[in-house]
C-alpha cells in the first residue's frame, strides 16, 4: 500500500524514498531487525508484517476498505513456504 511505504520509508530511511527493489529490501531488513531487537518472535514478526505492528493475535474479517483479510492464513502460508525452502 502506498501509505505504508511512505510511512516505513520515512521512519527507516528518513524521507519518502522511491519504491525501488533496493529501497524495499533495505526497509524490510531494517524493519525486521527492529522487531527482532524488540524481542519479537518469528510468529509475531510475520503477523506484524501482515496485520500491522500492533497485532498481537491473528484474525480475519473485512477491513474498512471492504478488503477481506486473514492473518492466520498468512502466517500458515509463510510457514508452508519456509518448510518448502528447507
PDB file of C-alpha atoms in Angstrom:
ATOM      1  CA  UNK A   1       0.000   0.000   0.000  1.00  0.00           C
ATOM      2  CA  UNK A   2       1.373   3.426  -0.870  1.00  0.00           C
ATOM      3  CA  UNK A   3       0.683   4.910   2.563  1.00  0.00           C
ATOM      4  CA  UNK A   4       2.509   2.035   4.254  1.00  0.00           C
ATOM      5  CA  UNK A   5       5.542   2.565   2.040  1.00  0.00           C
ATOM      6  CA  UNK A   6       5.569   6.300   2.724  1.00  0.00           C
ATOM      7  CA  UNK A   7       5.429   5.746   6.480  1.00  0.00           C
ATOM      8  CA  UNK A   8       8.025   2.947   6.616  1.00  0.00           C
ATOM      9  CA  UNK A   9      10.378   4.697   4.198  1.00  0.00           C
ATOM     10  CA  UNK A  10      10.259   7.902   6.211  1.00  0.00           C
ATOM     11  CA  UNK A  11      10.742   6.035   9.504  1.00  0.00           C
ATOM     12  CA  UNK A  12      13.711   3.959   8.315  1.00  0.00           C
ATOM     13  CA  UNK A  13      15.403   5.970   5.548  1.00  0.00           C
ATOM     14  CA  UNK A  14      14.459   9.386   6.859  1.00  0.00           C
ATOM     15  CA  UNK A  15      12.456  10.546   3.857  1.00  0.00           C
ATOM     16  CA  UNK A  16       9.938   9.127   1.401  1.00  0.00           C
ATOM     17  CA  UNK A  17      12.279   7.308  -0.951  1.00  0.00           C
ATOM     18  CA  UNK A  18      11.278   5.982  -4.365  1.00  0.00           C
ATOM     19  CA  UNK A  19       9.824   2.478  -4.132  1.00  0.00           C
ATOM     20  CA  UNK A  20      12.583   0.512  -5.816  1.00  0.00           C
ATOM     21  CA  UNK A  21      13.576  -3.096  -5.236  1.00  0.00           C
ATOM     22  CA  UNK A  22      16.728  -1.981  -3.419  1.00  0.00           C
ATOM     23  CA  UNK A  23      14.895   0.501  -1.173  1.00  0.00           C
ATOM     24  CA  UNK A  24      12.173  -2.045  -0.399  1.00  0.00           C
ATOM     25  CA  UNK A  25      14.763  -4.638   0.620  1.00  0.00           C
ATOM     26  CA  UNK A  26      16.636  -2.102   2.763  1.00  0.00           C
ATOM     27  CA  UNK A  27      13.444  -1.061   4.565  1.00  0.00           C
ATOM     28  CA  UNK A  28      12.314  -4.679   5.022  1.00  0.00           C
ATOM     29  CA  UNK A  29      15.643  -5.753   6.544  1.00  0.00           C
ATOM     30  CA  UNK A  30      15.678  -2.821   8.957  1.00  0.00           C
ATOM     31  CA  UNK A  31      12.025  -3.277   9.908  1.00  0.00           C
ATOM     32  CA  UNK A  32      12.550  -6.973  10.707  1.00  0.00           C
ATOM     33  CA  UNK A  33      15.752  -6.168  12.629  1.00  0.00           C
ATOM     34  CA  UNK A  34      13.892  -3.543  14.680  1.00  0.00           C
ATOM     35  CA  UNK A  35      11.206  -6.109  15.555  1.00  0.00           C
ATOM     36  CA  UNK A  36      13.861  -8.695  16.477  1.00  0.00           C
ATOM     37  CA  UNK A  37      15.584  -6.106  18.691  1.00  0.00           C
ATOM     38  CA  UNK A  38      12.248  -5.625  20.459  1.00  0.00           C
ATOM     39  CA  UNK A  39      12.286  -9.340  21.307  1.00  0.00           C
ATOM     40  CA  UNK A  40       9.503 -10.268  18.911  1.00  0.00           C
ATOM     41  CA  UNK A  41       9.115 -13.919  17.918  1.00  0.00           C
ATOM     42  CA  UNK A  42       9.094 -15.185  14.344  1.00  0.00           C
ATOM     43  CA  UNK A  43       5.308 -15.656  14.553  1.00  0.00           C
ATOM     44  CA  UNK A  44       4.873 -12.131  15.895  1.00  0.00           C
ATOM     45  CA  UNK A  45       7.026 -10.635  13.129  1.00  0.00           C
ATOM     46  CA  UNK A  46       5.123 -12.439  10.369  1.00  0.00           C
ATOM     47  CA  UNK A  47       1.855 -11.332  11.949  1.00  0.00           C
ATOM     48  CA  UNK A  48       3.125  -7.740  12.203  1.00  0.00           C
ATOM     49  CA  UNK A  49       4.159  -7.826   8.549  1.00  0.00           C
ATOM     50  CA  UNK A  50       0.635  -8.751   7.519  1.00  0.00           C
ATOM     51  CA  UNK A  51      -1.598  -7.107  10.103  1.00  0.00           C
ATOM     52  CA  UNK A  52       0.481  -4.235  11.488  1.00  0.00           C
ATOM     53  CA  UNK A  53       2.998  -3.971  14.284  1.00  0.00           C
ATOM     54  CA  UNK A  54       0.331  -3.689  16.990  1.00  0.00           C
ATOM     55  CA  UNK A  55      -1.287  -7.028  16.069  1.00  0.00           C
ATOM     56  CA  UNK A  56      -0.992  -9.478  18.951  1.00  0.00           C
ATOM     57  CA  UNK A  57      -3.088 -12.357  17.612  1.00  0.00           C
ATOM     58  CA  UNK A  58      -4.159 -13.428  14.162  1.00  0.00           C
ATOM     59  CA  UNK A  59      -7.605 -12.535  12.952  1.00  0.00           C
ATOM     60  CA  UNK A  60      -9.791 -12.487   9.889  1.00  0.00           C
ATOM     61  CA  UNK A  61     -12.545 -10.304   8.573  1.00  0.00           C
ATOM     62  CA  UNK A  62     -13.086  -7.353   6.257  1.00  0.00           C
ATOM     63  CA  UNK A  63     -11.226  -4.079   6.720  1.00  0.00           C
ATOM     64  CA  UNK A  64     -12.726  -0.598   6.494  1.00  0.00           C
ATOM     65  CA  UNK A  65     -11.979  -0.532   2.770  1.00  0.00           C
ATOM     66  CA  UNK A  66     -14.001  -3.699   2.167  1.00  0.00           C
ATOM     67  CA  UNK A  67     -10.949  -5.910   1.650  1.00  0.00           C
ATOM     68  CA  UNK A  68     -11.041  -9.378   3.199  1.00  0.00           C
ATOM     69  CA  UNK A  69      -8.068 -10.386   5.347  1.00  0.00           C
ATOM     70  CA  UNK A  70      -6.961 -13.494   7.204  1.00  0.00           C
ATOM     71  CA  UNK A  71      -3.705 -13.066   9.090  1.00  0.00           C
ATOM     72  CA  UNK A  72      -3.788 -16.663  10.410  1.00  0.00           C
ATOM     73  CA  UNK A  73      -3.789 -17.943   6.814  1.00  0.00           C
ATOM     74  CA  UNK A  74      -0.939 -15.530   6.005  1.00  0.00           C
ATOM     75  CA  UNK A  75       1.202 -16.927   8.843  1.00  0.00           C
ATOM     76  CA  UNK A  76       0.372 -20.504   7.766  1.00  0.00           C
ATOM     77  CA  UNK A  77       1.288 -19.712   4.147  1.00  0.00           C
ATOM     78  CA  UNK A  78       4.633 -18.303   5.306  1.00  0.00           C
ATOM     79  CA  UNK A  79       5.371 -21.417   7.357  1.00  0.00           C
ATOM     80  CA  UNK A  80       4.497 -23.663   4.392  1.00  0.00           C
ATOM     81  CA  UNK A  81       6.759 -21.620   2.126  1.00  0.00           C
ATOM     82  CA  UNK A  82       9.597 -21.730   4.655  1.00  0.00           C
ATOM     83  CA  UNK A  83       9.280 -25.516   5.081  1.00  0.00           C
ATOM     84  CA  UNK A  84       9.429 -25.988   1.306  1.00  0.00           C
ATOM     85  CA  UNK A  85      12.680 -23.997   1.183  1.00  0.00           C
ATOM     86  CA  UNK A  86      14.418 -26.318   3.653  1.00  0.00           C
TER      87      UNK A  86
END
